[in-house]
Amino acid sequence: MLDIVIIDDEPQDRKLIINFLRKKFPDAKFIEVTNREEMNKVLEKDFDVVIMDYKLKWGNGIEILKEIRSKRKDCGIIMFTSAGNEKIAVEAMKAGLDDYIIKAKEHLQDLIPAIHSALKNIEERRKREEAEKRFRKLAELTTEAIIIADENGKIIFWNKAVEKMFGYNGEEIKEKSILELIPSWDWQSIGKFTGIKEEVLIKNDGREFVAEVSYTNWNSNGKTFYGCIIRDVTEKKRAEEEIKKLSDLYYAIGMIINESEKIEELCSKLVYLISDAIEVDMVGIHIYNEANKCLQPVAHVGFSDELANIFMIERKIEEKGCELIRAFIEREEKRIDGEQWKIGEIFILPLVTKNEVHGVLQVAMKRDKIALIKENLLRSISEEIAAGIAKIKAHEKVKEALEKEREFKRRIAHYFFNPIAIAKGYLLMALEEYLSLIHI
């Protein structure tokens, strides 16, 4: 059920919007907001979509939009604007608006696709946030170094992290100036600049590394001291790139699932995506054929013809000794040593939703075993694939039911609209009545 918040000063406009939307979303719950107090109360509740007017007597539409977005990133926001206010619409979009509609009766119908689009945006944001949360810890494993120098730049304090980060021992650091560790050190800007600067620093062995450096200074006993905290973000930068890559991967998987109408189409696209994004050499998918009681190969990439004839062939369910079948029946991951085929380990994952096993995913490297981080990713991806297959199956069942309904209506339609059939019915009724009278 949708919870839709309507923010508008005009009662007639709110009524018009609600009456229109109720036809399209009969189960929706509508919450009307007409002032600041009501809005504050609403922001403490859960809701799905906000439909708001730009022109409000009790507040600026853009500022209210920003307030809602700052507190609720997981809702869709649609704004009504007057014609010719494209500049305002652009500003609102930058502030987190999902869509805007010209406030006119003839544009009311645009609300439906706008709501669907906003709900889709919510789901996409959620997937991206979840993808980032899964790998955020990889970017947080950093070590901070602390250095204090006197007004002449001589280092008078450092922690062990400095030695580890720069590769110097304590005696070497004691003889150095802060300028030798941070060549870009600017005496004039320290104290004025309070943010974090990204610097490229050099280790004792000549290797460069990227660091975030925050600076400060203070006076004590008439002397000025300078301090800095250094965070090596070389790995963090790499991790951020990996996070973005993986976030894009999950987004791409979601798009493929939404766009695919057939299981074969879904699997064909996903094997290439998995191979490229996770950098594995061979990917294959088998789908369970209930009619034939077998696992049928539907898509693969990277397998040579010889290997495809071994791993990407139809397997009957009664082949109990086959690891592919065992993974399917037992709903458990399996591994096959690929040494006899001169390849690395073959990793097999069942494609399982809550109540059904849809098939299996096979992944292999040409030489090495699959790294642990890739295994974890593949487990997550196998769940997404299974969900996509289940979704397509559900859609196919709905289509089949609709087709049966259409066929039934087509077959019986002539009984209701054929005059001869109607006349025949009346004659049979009259005959039955006459026979009953004779019997009496």
GROMACS .gro file of C-alpha atoms in nm:
model
  440
    1MET     CA    1   0.000   0.000   0.000
    2LEU     CA    2   0.130   0.346  -0.092
    3ASP     CA    3   0.143   0.633   0.159
    4ILE     CA    4   0.118   0.956  -0.041
    5VAL     CA    5   0.168   1.300   0.118
    6ILE     CA    6  -0.009   1.594  -0.053
    7ILE     CA    7   0.138   1.936   0.034
    8ASP     CA    8  -0.086   2.209  -0.110
    9ASP     CA    9  -0.261   2.516   0.031
   10GLU     CA   10  -0.569   2.484  -0.190
   11PRO     CA   11  -0.840   2.240  -0.065
   12GLN     CA   12  -0.991   2.201  -0.410
   13ASP     CA   13  -0.653   2.118  -0.563
   14ARG     CA   14  -0.583   1.858  -0.292
   15LYS     CA   15  -0.926   1.704  -0.345
   16LEU     CA   16  -0.877   1.696  -0.723
   17ILE     CA   17  -0.537   1.526  -0.689
   18ILE     CA   18  -0.659   1.271  -0.434
   19ASN     CA   19  -0.973   1.182  -0.632
   20PHE     CA   20  -0.767   1.134  -0.946
   21LEU     CA   21  -0.500   0.921  -0.779
   22ARG     CA   22  -0.752   0.711  -0.588
   23LYS     CA   23  -0.878   0.576  -0.922
   24LYS     CA   24  -0.530   0.457  -1.009
   25PHE     CA   25  -0.416   0.360  -0.658
   26PRO     CA   26  -0.733   0.249  -0.474
   27ASP     CA   27  -0.539   0.111  -0.177
   28ALA     CA   28  -0.327   0.423  -0.127
   29LYS     CA   29  -0.335   0.623   0.195
   30PHE     CA   30  -0.335   1.000   0.148
   31ILE     CA   31  -0.195   1.245   0.405
   32GLU     CA   32  -0.281   1.613   0.355
   33VAL     CA   33  -0.038   1.883   0.470
   34THR     CA   34  -0.150   2.247   0.483
   35ASN     CA   35   0.095   2.410   0.725
   36ARG     CA   36   0.436   2.384   0.891
   37GLU     CA   37   0.308   2.205   1.202
   38GLU     CA   38   0.144   1.932   0.995
   39MET     CA   39   0.459   1.891   0.786
   40ASN     CA   40   0.677   1.849   1.095
   41LYS     CA   41   0.447   1.572   1.218
   42VAL     CA   42   0.449   1.400   0.878
   43LEU     CA   43   0.829   1.401   0.864
   44GLU     CA   44   0.830   1.179   1.174
   45LYS     CA   45   0.622   0.914   0.994
   46ASP     CA   46   0.690   0.672   0.711
   47PHE     CA   47   0.563   0.757   0.362
   48ASP     CA   48   0.647   0.667   0.003
   49VAL     CA   49   0.577   0.970  -0.216
   50VAL     CA   50   0.537   1.345  -0.164
   51ILE     CA   51   0.338   1.555  -0.412
   52MET     CA   52   0.391   1.921  -0.333
   53ASP     CA   53   0.310   2.262  -0.475
   54TYR     CA   54   0.597   2.503  -0.534
   55LYS     CA   55   0.392   2.803  -0.426
   56LEU     CA   56   0.302   2.768  -0.058
   57LYS     CA   57   0.180   3.045   0.174
   58TRP     CA   58   0.378   2.914   0.470
   59GLY     CA   59   0.715   2.837   0.314
   60ASN     CA   60   0.944   2.837   0.014
   61GLY     CA   61   0.892   2.530  -0.206
   62ILE     CA   62   1.263   2.474  -0.270
   63GLU     CA   63   1.353   2.507   0.098
   64ILE     CA   64   1.077   2.268   0.200
   65LEU     CA   65   1.195   2.024  -0.069
   66LYS     CA   66   1.550   2.041   0.070
   67GLU     CA   67   1.421   1.984   0.423
   68ILE     CA   68   1.221   1.679   0.321
   69ARG     CA   69   1.510   1.536   0.120
   70SER     CA   70   1.758   1.592   0.404
   71LYS     CA   71   1.539   1.390   0.641
   72ARG     CA   72   1.394   1.136   0.400
   73LYS     CA   73   1.621   1.012   0.122
   74ASP     CA   74   1.403   0.704   0.070
   75CYS     CA   75   1.090   0.876  -0.064
   76GLY     CA   76   0.988   1.007  -0.404
   77ILE     CA   77   0.917   1.381  -0.438
   78ILE     CA   78   0.710   1.535  -0.720
   79MET     CA   79   0.650   1.910  -0.746
   80PHE     CA   80   0.380   2.114  -0.919
   81THR     CA   81   0.513   2.430  -1.086
   82SER     CA   82   0.351   2.692  -1.305
   83ALA     CA   83   0.424   2.709  -1.677
   84GLY     CA   84   0.746   2.887  -1.764
   85ASN     CA   85   0.920   2.802  -1.436
   86GLU     CA   86   1.183   2.578  -1.592
   87LYS     CA   87   1.457   2.756  -1.396
   88ILE     CA   88   1.286   2.667  -1.068
   89ALA     CA   89   1.237   2.310  -1.187
   90VAL     CA   90   1.608   2.276  -1.262
   91GLU     CA   91   1.697   2.414  -0.919
   92ALA     CA   92   1.452   2.171  -0.758
   93MET     CA   93   1.596   1.874  -0.948
   94LYS     CA   94   1.941   1.963  -0.818
   95ALA     CA   95   1.795   1.971  -0.466
   96GLY     CA   96   1.668   1.614  -0.493
   97LEU     CA   97   1.336   1.640  -0.677
   98ASP     CA   98   1.237   1.327  -0.872
   99ASP     CA   99   1.001   1.497  -1.119
  100TYR     CA  100   0.799   1.813  -1.176
  101ILE     CA  101   0.462   1.872  -1.342
  102ILE     CA  102   0.295   2.190  -1.466
  103LYS     CA  103   0.005   2.266  -1.235
  104ALA     CA  104  -0.289   2.246  -1.469
  105LYS     CA  105  -0.586   2.009  -1.489
  106GLU     CA  106  -0.481   1.881  -1.831
  107HIS     CA  107  -0.142   1.777  -1.687
  108LEU     CA  108  -0.290   1.583  -1.395
  109GLN     CA  109  -0.255   1.259  -1.589
  110ASP     CA  110   0.123   1.309  -1.586
  111LEU     CA  111   0.117   1.225  -1.214
  112ILE     CA  112   0.084   0.851  -1.274
  113PRO     CA  113   0.407   0.801  -1.476
  114ALA     CA  114   0.579   1.051  -1.243
  115ILE     CA  115   0.486   0.841  -0.937
  116HIS     CA  116   0.599   0.520  -1.105
  117SER     CA  117   0.924   0.690  -1.203
  118ALA     CA  118   0.976   0.819  -0.848
  119LEU     CA  119   0.919   0.473  -0.701
  120LYS     CA  120   1.169   0.332  -0.949
  121ASN     CA  121   1.420   0.600  -0.844
  122ILE     CA  122   1.372   0.499  -0.480
  123GLU     CA  123   1.448   0.137  -0.563
  124GLU     CA  124   1.756   0.232  -0.765
  125ARG     CA  125   1.885   0.454  -0.483
  126ARG     CA  126   1.826   0.173  -0.236
  127LYS     CA  127   2.023  -0.074  -0.447
  128ARG     CA  128   2.310   0.168  -0.485
  129GLU     CA  129   2.316   0.238  -0.110
  130GLU     CA  130   2.311  -0.133  -0.031
  131ALA     CA  131   2.591  -0.198  -0.280
  132GLU     CA  132   2.804   0.074  -0.120
  133LYS     CA  133   2.734  -0.051   0.234
  134ARG     CA  134   2.856  -0.400   0.139
  135PHE     CA  135   3.196  -0.277   0.046
  136ARG     CA  136   3.234   0.042   0.254
  137LYS     CA  137   3.453  -0.135   0.512
  138LEU     CA  138   3.713  -0.196   0.243
  139ALA     CA  139   3.754   0.181   0.209
  140GLU     CA  140   3.773   0.241   0.585
  141LEU     CA  141   4.084   0.033   0.655
  142THR     CA  142   4.325   0.326   0.677
  143THR     CA  143   4.605   0.421   0.918
  144GLU     CA  144   4.657   0.776   1.046
  145ALA     CA  145   4.993   0.937   1.119
  146ILE     CA  146   5.037   1.230   1.361
  147ILE     CA  147   5.324   1.480   1.338
  148ILE     CA  148   5.397   1.789   1.552
  149ALA     CA  149   5.663   2.042   1.449
  150ASP     CA  150   5.798   2.358   1.607
  151GLU     CA  151   5.793   2.701   1.447
  152ASN     CA  152   6.114   2.619   1.259
  153GLY     CA  153   5.964   2.304   1.107
  154LYS     CA  154   6.164   2.061   1.320
  155ILE     CA  155   5.966   1.747   1.401
  156ILE     CA  156   5.933   1.717   1.778
  157PHE     CA  157   5.668   1.442   1.798
  158TRP     CA  158   5.547   1.158   1.579
  159ASN     CA  159   5.367   0.828   1.631
  160LYS     CA  160   5.457   0.481   1.509
  161ALA     CA  161   5.221   0.520   1.216
  162VAL     CA  162   5.455   0.786   1.074
  163GLU     CA  163   5.743   0.540   1.070
  164LYS     CA  164   5.530   0.274   0.907
  165MET     CA  165   5.376   0.512   0.655
  166PHE     CA  166   5.699   0.679   0.540
  167GLY     CA  167   5.942   0.392   0.600
  168TYR     CA  168   6.180   0.583   0.830
  169ASN     CA  169   6.298   0.476   1.174
  170GLY     CA  170   6.273   0.701   1.476
  171GLU     CA  171   6.631   0.831   1.459
  172GLU     CA  172   6.588   0.931   1.096
  173ILE     CA  173   6.263   1.116   1.157
  174LYS     CA  174   6.412   1.304   1.455
  175GLU     CA  175   6.665   1.468   1.224
  176LYS     CA  176   6.413   1.573   0.963
  177SER     CA  177   6.212   1.884   0.894
  178ILE     CA  178   5.841   1.868   0.829
  179LEU     CA  179   5.917   2.000   0.479
  180GLU     CA  180   6.110   1.682   0.400
  181LEU     CA  181   5.800   1.469   0.464
  182ILE     CA  182   5.545   1.717   0.326
  183PRO     CA  183   5.719   1.929   0.058
  184SER     CA  184   5.403   2.131  -0.011
  185TRP     CA  185   5.385   2.252   0.352
  186ASP     CA  186   5.261   2.614   0.347
  187TRP     CA  187   5.332   2.810   0.664
  188GLN     CA  188   5.106   3.097   0.560
  189SER     CA  189   4.790   2.894   0.500
  190ILE     CA  190   4.809   2.683   0.818
  191GLY     CA  191   4.557   2.819   1.062
  192LYS     CA  192   4.352   2.978   0.784
  193PHE     CA  193   4.278   2.653   0.602
  194THR     CA  194   4.070   2.415   0.815
  195GLY     CA  195   3.977   2.149   0.561
  196ILE     CA  196   4.160   1.845   0.428
  197LYS     CA  197   4.409   1.860   0.144
  198GLU     CA  198   4.499   1.573  -0.080
  199GLU     CA  199   4.874   1.542  -0.123
  200VAL     CA  200   5.111   1.313  -0.308
  201LEU     CA  201   5.386   1.222  -0.061
  202ILE     CA  202   5.706   1.018  -0.098
  203LYS     CA  203   5.821   0.722   0.111
  204ASN     CA  204   6.181   0.658   0.215
  205ASP     CA  205   6.227   0.416  -0.078
  206GLY     CA  206   6.108   0.676  -0.332
  207ARG     CA  207   5.757   0.539  -0.381
  208GLU     CA  208   5.474   0.789  -0.399
  209PHE     CA  209   5.146   0.755  -0.212
  210VAL     CA  210   4.830   0.962  -0.197
  211ALA     CA  211   4.736   1.106   0.142
  212GLU     CA  212   4.470   1.325   0.296
  213VAL     CA  213   4.635   1.580   0.523
  214SER     CA  214   4.460   1.802   0.776
  215TYR     CA  215   4.658   2.089   0.928
  216THR     CA  216   4.636   2.292   1.248
  217ASN     CA  217   4.847   2.527   1.461
  218TRP     CA  218   4.837   2.661   1.816
  219ASN     CA  219   5.034   2.881   2.054
  220SER     CA  220   5.184   2.761   2.378
  221ASN     CA  221   5.411   2.954   2.608
  222GLY     CA  222   5.466   3.216   2.345
  223LYS     CA  223   5.567   2.962   2.082
  224THR     CA  224   5.380   2.843   1.774
  225PHE     CA  225   5.346   2.475   1.704
  226TYR     CA  226   5.214   2.301   1.397
  227GLY     CA  227   5.040   1.970   1.370
  228CYS     CA  228   4.905   1.751   1.096
  229ILE     CA  229   4.715   1.425   1.067
  230ILE     CA  230   4.805   1.218   0.763
  231ARG     CA  231   4.585   0.944   0.629
  232ASP     CA  232   4.719   0.718   0.356
  233VAL     CA  233   4.428   0.694   0.112
  234THR     CA  234   4.604   0.512  -0.168
  235GLU     CA  235   4.410   0.194  -0.094
  236LYS     CA  236   4.099   0.392  -0.015
  237LYS     CA  237   4.111   0.551  -0.360
  238ARG     CA  238   4.141   0.208  -0.517
  239ALA     CA  239   3.860   0.078  -0.296
  240GLU     CA  240   3.634   0.369  -0.392
  241GLU     CA  241   3.690   0.287  -0.756
  242GLU     CA  242   3.607  -0.077  -0.680
  243ILE     CA  243   3.297   0.027  -0.485
  244LYS     CA  244   3.178   0.236  -0.779
  245LYS     CA  245   3.249  -0.050  -1.014
  246LEU     CA  246   3.052  -0.295  -0.798
  247SER     CA  247   2.772  -0.044  -0.745
  248ASP     CA  248   2.747  -0.005  -1.121
  249LEU     CA  249   2.746  -0.385  -1.152
  250TYR     CA  250   2.446  -0.428  -0.923
  251TYR     CA  251   2.269  -0.144  -1.099
  252ALA     CA  252   2.337  -0.308  -1.437
  253ILE     CA  253   2.208  -0.643  -1.307
  254GLY     CA  254   1.889  -0.473  -1.191
  255MET     CA  255   1.842  -0.305  -1.529
  256ILE     CA  256   1.892  -0.636  -1.713
  257ILE     CA  257   1.636  -0.806  -1.487
  258ASN     CA  258   1.384  -0.529  -1.546
  259GLU     CA  259   1.434  -0.528  -1.924
  260SER     CA  260   1.445  -0.904  -1.986
  261GLU     CA  261   1.122  -1.079  -2.084
  262LYS     CA  262   1.266  -1.428  -2.131
  263ILE     CA  263   1.492  -1.634  -1.904
  264GLU     CA  264   1.726  -1.707  -2.198
  265GLU     CA  265   1.760  -1.334  -2.266
  266LEU     CA  266   1.831  -1.262  -1.899
  267CYS     CA  267   2.098  -1.533  -1.867
  268SER     CA  268   2.267  -1.449  -2.198
  269LYS     CA  269   2.320  -1.090  -2.089
  270LEU     CA  270   2.425  -1.175  -1.734
  271VAL     CA  271   2.701  -1.425  -1.819
  272TYR     CA  272   2.886  -1.157  -2.017
  273LEU     CA  273   2.830  -0.897  -1.747
  274ILE     CA  274   2.958  -1.129  -1.470
  275SER     CA  275   3.262  -1.232  -1.673
  276ASP     CA  276   3.364  -0.871  -1.746
  277ALA     CA  277   3.278  -0.710  -1.411
  278ILE     CA  278   3.414  -0.978  -1.175
  279GLU     CA  279   3.697  -1.076  -1.411
  280VAL     CA  280   3.635  -1.450  -1.424
  281ASP     CA  281   3.721  -1.656  -1.730
  282MET     CA  282   3.421  -1.888  -1.764
  283VAL     CA  283   3.057  -1.838  -1.671
  284GLY     CA  284   2.764  -2.068  -1.748
  285ILE     CA  285   2.401  -2.100  -1.642
  286HIS     CA  286   2.177  -2.409  -1.644
  287ILE     CA  287   1.800  -2.378  -1.592
  288TYR     CA  288   1.578  -2.658  -1.460
  289ASN     CA  289   1.335  -2.802  -1.716
  290GLU     CA  290   1.056  -2.955  -1.510
  291ALA     CA  291   0.890  -3.129  -1.806
  292ASN     CA  292   1.208  -3.316  -1.901
  293LYS     CA  293   1.344  -3.345  -1.545
  294CYS     CA  294   1.681  -3.205  -1.642
  295LEU     CA  295   1.915  -2.905  -1.617
  296GLN     CA  296   1.944  -2.737  -1.955
  297PRO     CA  297   2.230  -2.501  -2.050
  298VAL     CA  298   2.091  -2.163  -2.156
  299ALA     CA  299   2.397  -1.936  -2.171
  300HIS     CA  300   2.772  -1.948  -2.129
  301VAL     CA  301   3.083  -1.746  -2.208
  302GLY     CA  302   3.454  -1.826  -2.199
  303PHE     CA  303   3.426  -2.206  -2.231
  304SER     CA  304   3.618  -2.360  -2.518
  305ASP     CA  305   3.423  -2.597  -2.740
  306GLU     CA  306   3.588  -2.889  -2.565
  307LEU     CA  307   3.503  -2.759  -2.216
  308ALA     CA  308   3.151  -2.658  -2.323
  309ASN     CA  309   3.091  -3.020  -2.431
  310ILE     CA  310   3.186  -3.126  -2.077
  311PHE     CA  311   3.033  -2.860  -1.854
  312MET     CA  312   2.762  -2.692  -2.061
  313ILE     CA  313   2.550  -2.992  -2.162
  314GLU     CA  314   2.208  -3.113  -2.054
  315ARG     CA  315   2.210  -3.312  -1.729
  316LYS     CA  316   1.930  -3.543  -1.620
  317ILE     CA  317   1.820  -3.518  -1.256
  318GLU     CA  318   1.885  -3.890  -1.203
  319GLU     CA  319   2.260  -3.831  -1.261
  320LYS     CA  320   2.322  -3.828  -0.884
  321GLY     CA  321   2.700  -3.845  -0.922
  322CYS     CA  322   2.712  -3.518  -1.115
  323GLU     CA  323   2.820  -3.224  -0.898
  324LEU     CA  324   2.597  -2.994  -1.101
  325ILE     CA  325   2.292  -3.207  -1.014
  326ARG     CA  326   2.401  -3.240  -0.650
  327ALA     CA  327   2.431  -2.862  -0.617
  328PHE     CA  328   2.080  -2.831  -0.760
  329ILE     CA  329   1.916  -3.101  -0.547
  330GLU     CA  330   2.098  -3.023  -0.223
  331ARG     CA  331   2.078  -2.644  -0.272
  332GLU     CA  332   2.445  -2.618  -0.175
  333GLU     CA  333   2.759  -2.479  -0.334
  334LYS     CA  334   2.994  -2.732  -0.493
  335ARG     CA  335   3.351  -2.720  -0.613
  336ILE     CA  336   3.520  -2.931  -0.879
  337ASP     CA  337   3.898  -2.963  -0.913
  338GLY     CA  338   3.966  -2.865  -1.273
  339GLU     CA  339   4.318  -3.009  -1.288
  340GLN     CA  340   4.219  -3.296  -1.518
  341TRP     CA  341   4.088  -3.044  -1.771
  342LYS     CA  342   4.389  -2.814  -1.715
  343ILE     CA  343   4.182  -2.534  -1.566
  344GLY     CA  344   4.134  -2.394  -1.218
  345GLU     CA  345   3.860  -2.482  -0.973
  346ILE     CA  346   3.497  -2.483  -1.094
  347PHE     CA  347   3.264  -2.307  -0.851
  348ILE     CA  348   2.894  -2.409  -0.870
  349LEU     CA  349   2.614  -2.212  -0.703
  350PRO     CA  350   2.244  -2.308  -0.694
  351LEU     CA  351   2.003  -2.036  -0.807
  352VAL     CA  352   1.757  -2.038  -0.519
  353THR     CA  353   1.466  -1.822  -0.416
  354LYS     CA  354   1.264  -1.888  -0.103
  355ASN     CA  355   1.053  -2.174  -0.234
  356GLU     CA  356   1.224  -2.291  -0.552
  357VAL     CA  357   1.556  -2.388  -0.711
  358HIS     CA  358   1.566  -2.248  -1.064
  359GLY     CA  359   1.901  -2.381  -1.184
  360VAL     CA  360   2.275  -2.342  -1.124
  361LEU     CA  361   2.553  -2.094  -1.197
  362GLN     CA  362   2.899  -2.227  -1.291
  363VAL     CA  363   3.209  -2.008  -1.271
  364ALA     CA  364   3.573  -2.100  -1.333
  365MET     CA  365   3.917  -1.953  -1.391
  366LYS     CA  366   4.158  -2.086  -1.652
  367ARG     CA  367   4.434  -2.140  -1.397
  368ASP     CA  368   4.370  -2.011  -1.046
  369LYS     CA  369   4.108  -2.067  -0.783
  370ILE     CA  370   3.841  -1.802  -0.747
  371ALA     CA  371   3.939  -1.543  -0.486
  372LEU     CA  372   3.732  -1.528  -0.167
  373ILE     CA  373   3.606  -1.176  -0.237
  374LYS     CA  374   3.484  -1.291  -0.578
  375GLU     CA  375   3.310  -1.591  -0.423
  376ASN     CA  376   3.119  -1.358  -0.189
  377LEU     CA  377   3.019  -1.141  -0.482
  378LEU     CA  378   2.906  -1.444  -0.681
  379ARG     CA  379   2.688  -1.560  -0.392
  380SER     CA  380   2.516  -1.224  -0.388
  381ILE     CA  381   2.483  -1.218  -0.766
  382SER     CA  382   2.338  -1.571  -0.774
  383GLU     CA  383   2.060  -1.446  -0.547
  384GLU     CA  384   1.991  -1.159  -0.787
  385ILE     CA  385   1.983  -1.400  -1.084
  386ALA     CA  386   1.741  -1.632  -0.902
  387ALA     CA  387   1.515  -1.339  -0.817
  388GLY     CA  388   1.522  -1.227  -1.181
  389ILE     CA  389   1.429  -1.575  -1.304
  390ALA     CA  390   1.145  -1.596  -1.049
  391LYS     CA  391   1.018  -1.258  -1.167
  392ILE     CA  392   1.013  -1.367  -1.532
  393LYS     CA  393   0.837  -1.692  -1.441
  394ALA     CA  394   0.572  -1.497  -1.251
  395HIS     CA  395   0.520  -1.265  -1.547
  396GLU     CA  396   0.489  -1.563  -1.781
  397LYS     CA  397   0.222  -1.720  -1.557
  398VAL     CA  398   0.027  -1.396  -1.557
  399LYS     CA  399   0.050  -1.374  -1.936
  400GLU     CA  400  -0.063  -1.735  -1.967
  401ALA     CA  401  -0.361  -1.674  -1.740
  402LEU     CA  402  -0.459  -1.363  -1.936
  403GLU     CA  403  -0.431  -1.552  -2.264
  404LYS     CA  404  -0.656  -1.829  -2.131
  405GLU     CA  405  -0.907  -1.571  -2.018
  406ARG     CA  406  -0.907  -1.404  -2.361
  407GLU     CA  407  -0.950  -1.740  -2.532
  408PHE     CA  408  -1.242  -1.830  -2.303
  409LYS     CA  409  -1.412  -1.498  -2.373
  410ARG     CA  410  -1.357  -1.540  -2.746
  411ARG     CA  411  -1.515  -1.888  -2.745
  412ILE     CA  412  -1.828  -1.790  -2.554
  413ALA     CA  413  -1.881  -1.443  -2.696
  414HIS     CA  414  -2.112  -1.557  -2.980
  415TYR     CA  415  -2.355  -1.709  -2.730
  416PHE     CA  416  -2.428  -1.364  -2.590
  417PHE     CA  417  -2.431  -1.162  -2.911
  418ASN     CA  418  -2.565  -1.410  -3.173
  419PRO     CA  419  -2.942  -1.344  -3.237
  420ILE     CA  420  -3.001  -1.704  -3.351
  421ALA     CA  421  -2.852  -1.838  -3.031
  422ILE     CA  422  -3.073  -1.604  -2.827
  423ALA     CA  423  -3.387  -1.708  -3.023
  424LYS     CA  424  -3.299  -2.073  -2.976
  425GLY     CA  425  -3.276  -2.017  -2.605
  426TYR     CA  426  -3.623  -1.861  -2.592
  427LEU     CA  427  -3.772  -2.151  -2.792
  428LEU     CA  428  -3.625  -2.406  -2.553
  429MET     CA  429  -3.769  -2.215  -2.257
  430ALA     CA  430  -4.115  -2.205  -2.424
  431LEU     CA  431  -4.100  -2.576  -2.501
  432GLU     CA  432  -4.014  -2.659  -2.142
  433GLU     CA  433  -4.308  -2.449  -2.020
  434TYR     CA  434  -4.550  -2.621  -2.267
  435LEU     CA  435  -4.436  -2.967  -2.164
  436SER     CA  436  -4.487  -2.881  -1.799
  437LEU     CA  437  -4.844  -2.767  -1.872
  438ILE     CA  438  -4.923  -3.092  -2.058
  439HIS     CA  439  -4.786  -3.289  -1.767
  440ILE     CA  440  -5.017  -3.101  -1.531
   0.00000   0.00000   0.00000
